[in-house]
Amino acid sequence: MELNKIAASILLSGLIIVTISNVVDVLYSPEKYKIEHQTIVAAGGGESQQRIEQVALDIGVLMQNASFEKGKSAAKKCIACHSFEKSGANKVGPNLWNIVGNKKAHLGNSFNYSKAILEKGGKWGYEELFTFLKNPKAYIKGTRMAFSGISNPQEIADLVSYLRQLSDSPVDLPK
């Protein structure tokens, strides 16, 4: 009789999880935030092959309409792992002061970055930050950052606007 109760509890839990998952999928649709869909193709020996499919955003327009205050509020999602003060301490993630326009792994040896981000290289420009904040694990495969990403491009723009101001000399906005 006890085994039946345990089995019923497990099955009921599984049913509840599947039901909630399906309801969330119906209510939440990140596709509504896509602005423009662009497919890039390359010709190879007379035949076109699809190489990259990406969502193209007008980052300049989004950044012009970005709200520092909304970005500061959005950054509350990040405070468990990151600090934002100048010369602030690293937490699970690195301090984010002066991140916009700076090189990836900008803190050098003072933070233990994942091998993936060290190999990625480059700078945190607006396009890189938008792509990373949309889906960190897709942009840098192997990153230790557990954050799943932000699907709303305007929320990303607000957050980047806030991060941009965390600098002694903020980077110019994109055109």
PDB file of C-alpha atoms in Angstrom:
ATOM      1  CA  MET A   1       0.000   0.000   0.000  1.00  0.00           C
ATOM      2  CA  GLU A   2       2.874   2.417   0.797  1.00  0.00           C
ATOM      3  CA  LEU A   3       4.491   1.765  -2.604  1.00  0.00           C
ATOM      4  CA  ASN A   4       1.219   2.703  -4.305  1.00  0.00           C
ATOM      5  CA  LYS A   5       1.144   6.012  -2.421  1.00  0.00           C
ATOM      6  CA  ILE A   6       4.751   6.757  -3.384  1.00  0.00           C
ATOM      7  CA  ALA A   7       4.175   5.871  -7.043  1.00  0.00           C
ATOM      8  CA  ALA A   8       1.001   7.982  -7.136  1.00  0.00           C
ATOM      9  CA  SER A   9       2.876  10.944  -5.611  1.00  0.00           C
ATOM     10  CA  ILE A  10       5.648  10.694  -8.201  1.00  0.00           C
ATOM     11  CA  LEU A  11       3.184  10.447 -11.080  1.00  0.00           C
ATOM     12  CA  LEU A  12       1.126  13.366  -9.778  1.00  0.00           C
ATOM     13  CA  SER A  13       4.269  15.503  -9.395  1.00  0.00           C
ATOM     14  CA  GLY A  14       5.314  14.700 -12.958  1.00  0.00           C
ATOM     15  CA  LEU A  15       1.835  15.544 -14.266  1.00  0.00           C
ATOM     16  CA  ILE A  16       1.865  18.886 -12.437  1.00  0.00           C
ATOM     17  CA  ILE A  17       5.311  19.770 -13.809  1.00  0.00           C
ATOM     18  CA  VAL A  18       4.301  18.939 -17.400  1.00  0.00           C
ATOM     19  CA  THR A  19       1.052  20.900 -17.074  1.00  0.00           C
ATOM     20  CA  ILE A  20       2.767  23.985 -15.665  1.00  0.00           C
ATOM     21  CA  SER A  21       5.454  23.782 -18.343  1.00  0.00           C
ATOM     22  CA  ASN A  22       2.835  23.699 -21.103  1.00  0.00           C
ATOM     23  CA  VAL A  23       0.896  26.614 -19.591  1.00  0.00           C
ATOM     24  CA  VAL A  24       4.093  28.693 -19.355  1.00  0.00           C
ATOM     25  CA  ASP A  25       4.956  27.870 -22.988  1.00  0.00           C
ATOM     26  CA  VAL A  26       1.514  29.078 -24.102  1.00  0.00           C
ATOM     27  CA  LEU A  27       1.653  32.290 -22.045  1.00  0.00           C
ATOM     28  CA  TYR A  28       5.263  33.194 -22.801  1.00  0.00           C
ATOM     29  CA  SER A  29       6.240  33.677 -26.422  1.00  0.00           C
ATOM     30  CA  PRO A  30       9.662  35.308 -27.021  1.00  0.00           C
ATOM     31  CA  GLU A  31       8.986  35.405 -30.782  1.00  0.00           C
ATOM     32  CA  LYS A  32       6.841  38.527 -30.315  1.00  0.00           C
ATOM     33  CA  TYR A  33      10.029  40.494 -29.587  1.00  0.00           C
ATOM     34  CA  LYS A  34      11.748  39.737 -32.872  1.00  0.00           C
ATOM     35  CA  ILE A  35      12.140  42.878 -34.902  1.00  0.00           C
ATOM     36  CA  GLU A  36      13.590  41.707 -38.190  1.00  0.00           C
ATOM     37  CA  HIS A  37      14.512  38.245 -39.380  1.00  0.00           C
ATOM     38  CA  GLN A  38      17.558  38.009 -41.609  1.00  0.00           C
ATOM     39  CA  THR A  39      19.133  34.992 -43.240  1.00  0.00           C
ATOM     40  CA  ILE A  40      22.709  35.204 -44.476  1.00  0.00           C
ATOM     41  CA  VAL A  41      23.691  32.814 -47.246  1.00  0.00           C
ATOM     42  CA  ALA A  42      27.002  32.057 -48.895  1.00  0.00           C
ATOM     43  CA  ALA A  43      27.468  30.795 -52.419  1.00  0.00           C
ATOM     44  CA  GLY A  44      29.646  27.744 -52.788  1.00  0.00           C
ATOM     45  CA  GLY A  45      30.257  26.180 -56.214  1.00  0.00           C
ATOM     46  CA  GLY A  46      27.078  27.671 -57.692  1.00  0.00           C
ATOM     47  CA  GLU A  47      24.836  26.451 -54.886  1.00  0.00           C
ATOM     48  CA  SER A  48      23.644  28.624 -52.029  1.00  0.00           C
ATOM     49  CA  GLN A  49      23.936  27.164 -48.577  1.00  0.00           C
ATOM     50  CA  GLN A  50      22.389  28.601 -45.480  1.00  0.00           C
ATOM     51  CA  ARG A  51      25.226  29.423 -43.088  1.00  0.00           C
ATOM     52  CA  ILE A  52      23.862  31.660 -40.390  1.00  0.00           C
ATOM     53  CA  GLU A  53      20.359  32.590 -39.316  1.00  0.00           C
ATOM     54  CA  GLN A  54      20.139  35.480 -36.927  1.00  0.00           C
ATOM     55  CA  VAL A  55      17.741  37.965 -35.486  1.00  0.00           C
ATOM     56  CA  ALA A  56      18.788  41.440 -36.521  1.00  0.00           C
ATOM     57  CA  LEU A  57      17.947  44.237 -34.101  1.00  0.00           C
ATOM     58  CA  ASP A  58      18.317  47.935 -34.602  1.00  0.00           C
ATOM     59  CA  ILE A  59      20.504  48.354 -31.538  1.00  0.00           C
ATOM     60  CA  GLY A  60      20.966  52.080 -32.167  1.00  0.00           C
ATOM     61  CA  VAL A  61      17.226  52.763 -31.980  1.00  0.00           C
ATOM     62  CA  LEU A  62      16.821  50.521 -28.942  1.00  0.00           C
ATOM     63  CA  MET A  63      19.675  52.286 -27.155  1.00  0.00           C
ATOM     64  CA  GLN A  64      18.297  55.759 -28.019  1.00  0.00           C
ATOM     65  CA  ASN A  65      15.018  54.736 -26.362  1.00  0.00           C
ATOM     66  CA  ALA A  66      16.677  52.944 -23.435  1.00  0.00           C
ATOM     67  CA  SER A  67      15.894  53.954 -19.878  1.00  0.00           C
ATOM     68  CA  PHE A  68      18.686  54.165 -17.311  1.00  0.00           C
ATOM     69  CA  GLU A  69      16.166  53.761 -14.459  1.00  0.00           C
ATOM     70  CA  LYS A  70      14.569  50.660 -16.000  1.00  0.00           C
ATOM     71  CA  GLY A  71      18.075  49.293 -16.590  1.00  0.00           C
ATOM     72  CA  LYS A  72      18.990  49.864 -12.967  1.00  0.00           C
ATOM     73  CA  SER A  73      15.862  47.961 -11.978  1.00  0.00           C
ATOM     74  CA  ALA A  74      16.666  45.148 -14.448  1.00  0.00           C
ATOM     75  CA  ALA A  75      20.161  44.906 -12.957  1.00  0.00           C
ATOM     76  CA  LYS A  76      18.598  43.642  -9.722  1.00  0.00           C
ATOM     77  CA  LYS A  77      18.530  40.234 -11.425  1.00  0.00           C
ATOM     78  CA  CYS A  78      22.317  40.388 -11.547  1.00  0.00           C
ATOM     79  CA  ILE A  79      23.219  41.497  -8.013  1.00  0.00           C
ATOM     80  CA  ALA A  80      23.294  37.974  -6.620  1.00  0.00           C
ATOM     81  CA  CYS A  81      26.350  37.230  -8.775  1.00  0.00           C
ATOM     82  CA  HIS A  82      27.819  40.632  -9.768  1.00  0.00           C
ATOM     83  CA  SER A  83      28.744  43.914  -8.109  1.00  0.00           C
ATOM     84  CA  PHE A  84      28.526  47.245  -9.927  1.00  0.00           C
ATOM     85  CA  GLU A  85      30.593  49.684  -7.846  1.00  0.00           C
ATOM     86  CA  LYS A  86      33.904  51.100  -9.004  1.00  0.00           C
ATOM     87  CA  SER A  87      36.589  48.817  -7.518  1.00  0.00           C
ATOM     88  CA  GLY A  88      33.787  46.618  -6.174  1.00  0.00           C
ATOM     89  CA  ALA A  89      34.448  43.066  -5.093  1.00  0.00           C
ATOM     90  CA  ASN A  90      33.958  40.132  -7.402  1.00  0.00           C
ATOM     91  CA  LYS A  91      31.244  37.699  -6.434  1.00  0.00           C
ATOM     92  CA  VAL A  92      30.338  34.489  -8.262  1.00  0.00           C
ATOM     93  CA  GLY A  93      30.677  36.652 -11.371  1.00  0.00           C
ATOM     94  CA  PRO A  94      33.060  39.543 -12.028  1.00  0.00           C
ATOM     95  CA  ASN A  95      32.474  43.171 -11.049  1.00  0.00           C
ATOM     96  CA  LEU A  96      30.709  44.917 -13.957  1.00  0.00           C
ATOM     97  CA  TRP A  97      32.059  48.460 -13.533  1.00  0.00           C
ATOM     98  CA  ASN A  98      33.355  49.740 -16.898  1.00  0.00           C
ATOM     99  CA  ILE A  99      32.271  46.616 -18.813  1.00  0.00           C
ATOM    100  CA  VAL A 100      30.806  48.352 -21.915  1.00  0.00           C
ATOM    101  CA  GLY A 101      33.573  48.818 -24.489  1.00  0.00           C
ATOM    102  CA  ASN A 102      36.098  46.933 -22.369  1.00  0.00           C
ATOM    103  CA  LYS A 103      37.722  43.641 -23.304  1.00  0.00           C
ATOM    104  CA  LYS A 104      36.073  40.382 -22.384  1.00  0.00           C
ATOM    105  CA  ALA A 105      37.671  39.023 -19.205  1.00  0.00           C
ATOM    106  CA  HIS A 106      38.404  42.675 -18.378  1.00  0.00           C
ATOM    107  CA  LEU A 107      39.546  41.993 -14.821  1.00  0.00           C
ATOM    108  CA  GLY A 108      42.481  39.844 -15.896  1.00  0.00           C
ATOM    109  CA  ASN A 109      43.901  37.757 -13.066  1.00  0.00           C
ATOM    110  CA  SER A 110      41.668  39.222 -10.338  1.00  0.00           C
ATOM    111  CA  PHE A 111      38.769  36.986 -11.459  1.00  0.00           C
ATOM    112  CA  ASN A 112      38.827  33.308 -12.429  1.00  0.00           C
ATOM    113  CA  TYR A 113      37.113  33.444 -15.837  1.00  0.00           C
ATOM    114  CA  SER A 114      35.984  30.310 -17.651  1.00  0.00           C
ATOM    115  CA  LYS A 115      38.227  28.998 -20.392  1.00  0.00           C
ATOM    116  CA  ALA A 116      35.432  29.682 -22.895  1.00  0.00           C
ATOM    117  CA  ILE A 117      35.331  33.430 -22.230  1.00  0.00           C
ATOM    118  CA  LEU A 118      39.115  33.698 -22.239  1.00  0.00           C
ATOM    119  CA  GLU A 119      39.202  32.048 -25.663  1.00  0.00           C
ATOM    120  CA  LYS A 120      36.343  34.217 -27.020  1.00  0.00           C
ATOM    121  CA  GLY A 121      38.387  37.403 -26.812  1.00  0.00           C
ATOM    122  CA  GLY A 122      37.322  40.745 -28.216  1.00  0.00           C
ATOM    123  CA  LYS A 123      35.505  43.599 -26.537  1.00  0.00           C
ATOM    124  CA  TRP A 124      32.073  44.006 -24.987  1.00  0.00           C
ATOM    125  CA  GLY A 125      30.544  46.271 -27.613  1.00  0.00           C
ATOM    126  CA  TYR A 126      26.821  46.886 -27.868  1.00  0.00           C
ATOM    127  CA  GLU A 127      26.193  44.063 -30.338  1.00  0.00           C
ATOM    128  CA  GLU A 128      28.192  41.578 -28.250  1.00  0.00           C
ATOM    129  CA  LEU A 129      26.367  42.558 -25.053  1.00  0.00           C
ATOM    130  CA  PHE A 130      22.952  42.247 -26.736  1.00  0.00           C
ATOM    131  CA  THR A 131      23.796  38.790 -28.076  1.00  0.00           C
ATOM    132  CA  PHE A 132      25.308  37.651 -24.782  1.00  0.00           C
ATOM    133  CA  LEU A 133      22.480  38.944 -22.592  1.00  0.00           C
ATOM    134  CA  LYS A 134      19.888  37.368 -24.886  1.00  0.00           C
ATOM    135  CA  ASN A 135      21.418  33.906 -24.421  1.00  0.00           C
ATOM    136  CA  PRO A 136      24.792  33.678 -22.635  1.00  0.00           C
ATOM    137  CA  LYS A 137      25.278  29.944 -23.186  1.00  0.00           C
ATOM    138  CA  ALA A 138      24.624  30.230 -26.931  1.00  0.00           C
ATOM    139  CA  TYR A 139      27.004  33.196 -27.364  1.00  0.00           C
ATOM    140  CA  ILE A 140      29.841  31.685 -25.325  1.00  0.00           C
ATOM    141  CA  LYS A 141      29.515  27.927 -25.286  1.00  0.00           C
ATOM    142  CA  GLY A 142      31.119  26.665 -22.089  1.00  0.00           C
ATOM    143  CA  THR A 143      30.519  29.796 -20.020  1.00  0.00           C
ATOM    144  CA  ARG A 144      29.953  29.206 -16.318  1.00  0.00           C
ATOM    145  CA  MET A 145      27.297  31.921 -16.224  1.00  0.00           C
ATOM    146  CA  ALA A 146      24.078  30.157 -15.232  1.00  0.00           C
ATOM    147  CA  PHE A 147      21.770  33.035 -16.273  1.00  0.00           C
ATOM    148  CA  SER A 148      19.322  31.929 -18.977  1.00  0.00           C
ATOM    149  CA  GLY A 149      19.117  35.293 -20.712  1.00  0.00           C
ATOM    150  CA  ILE A 150      16.662  38.122 -21.386  1.00  0.00           C
ATOM    151  CA  SER A 151      14.249  37.711 -24.297  1.00  0.00           C
ATOM    152  CA  ASN A 152      12.973  41.313 -24.483  1.00  0.00           C
ATOM    153  CA  PRO A 153      15.378  43.452 -26.570  1.00  0.00           C
ATOM    154  CA  GLN A 154      14.200  46.706 -24.940  1.00  0.00           C
ATOM    155  CA  GLU A 155      14.947  45.288 -21.483  1.00  0.00           C
ATOM    156  CA  ILE A 156      18.429  44.366 -22.716  1.00  0.00           C
ATOM    157  CA  ALA A 157      18.847  47.920 -24.057  1.00  0.00           C
ATOM    158  CA  ASP A 158      17.773  49.338 -20.690  1.00  0.00           C
ATOM    159  CA  LEU A 159      20.260  47.101 -18.862  1.00  0.00           C
ATOM    160  CA  VAL A 160      23.078  47.977 -21.282  1.00  0.00           C
ATOM    161  CA  SER A 161      22.200  51.675 -20.853  1.00  0.00           C
ATOM    162  CA  TYR A 162      22.675  51.256 -17.105  1.00  0.00           C
ATOM    163  CA  LEU A 163      25.936  49.315 -17.560  1.00  0.00           C
ATOM    164  CA  ARG A 164      27.158  51.990 -20.001  1.00  0.00           C
ATOM    165  CA  GLN A 165      26.880  54.638 -17.277  1.00  0.00           C
ATOM    166  CA  LEU A 166      28.993  52.565 -14.897  1.00  0.00           C
ATOM    167  CA  SER A 167      32.196  54.100 -16.196  1.00  0.00           C
ATOM    168  CA  ASP A 168      34.303  57.204 -15.767  1.00  0.00           C
ATOM    169  CA  SER A 169      34.032  57.748 -19.537  1.00  0.00           C
ATOM    170  CA  PRO A 170      30.947  56.006 -21.032  1.00  0.00           C
ATOM    171  CA  VAL A 171      31.230  54.642 -24.578  1.00  0.00           C
ATOM    172  CA  ASP A 172      29.353  56.589 -27.274  1.00  0.00           C
ATOM    173  CA  LEU A 173      25.952  55.210 -28.199  1.00  0.00           C
ATOM    174  CA  PRO A 174      25.729  53.247 -31.454  1.00  0.00           C
ATOM    175  CA  LYS A 175      24.413  55.023 -34.536  1.00  0.00           C
TER     176      LYS A 175
END
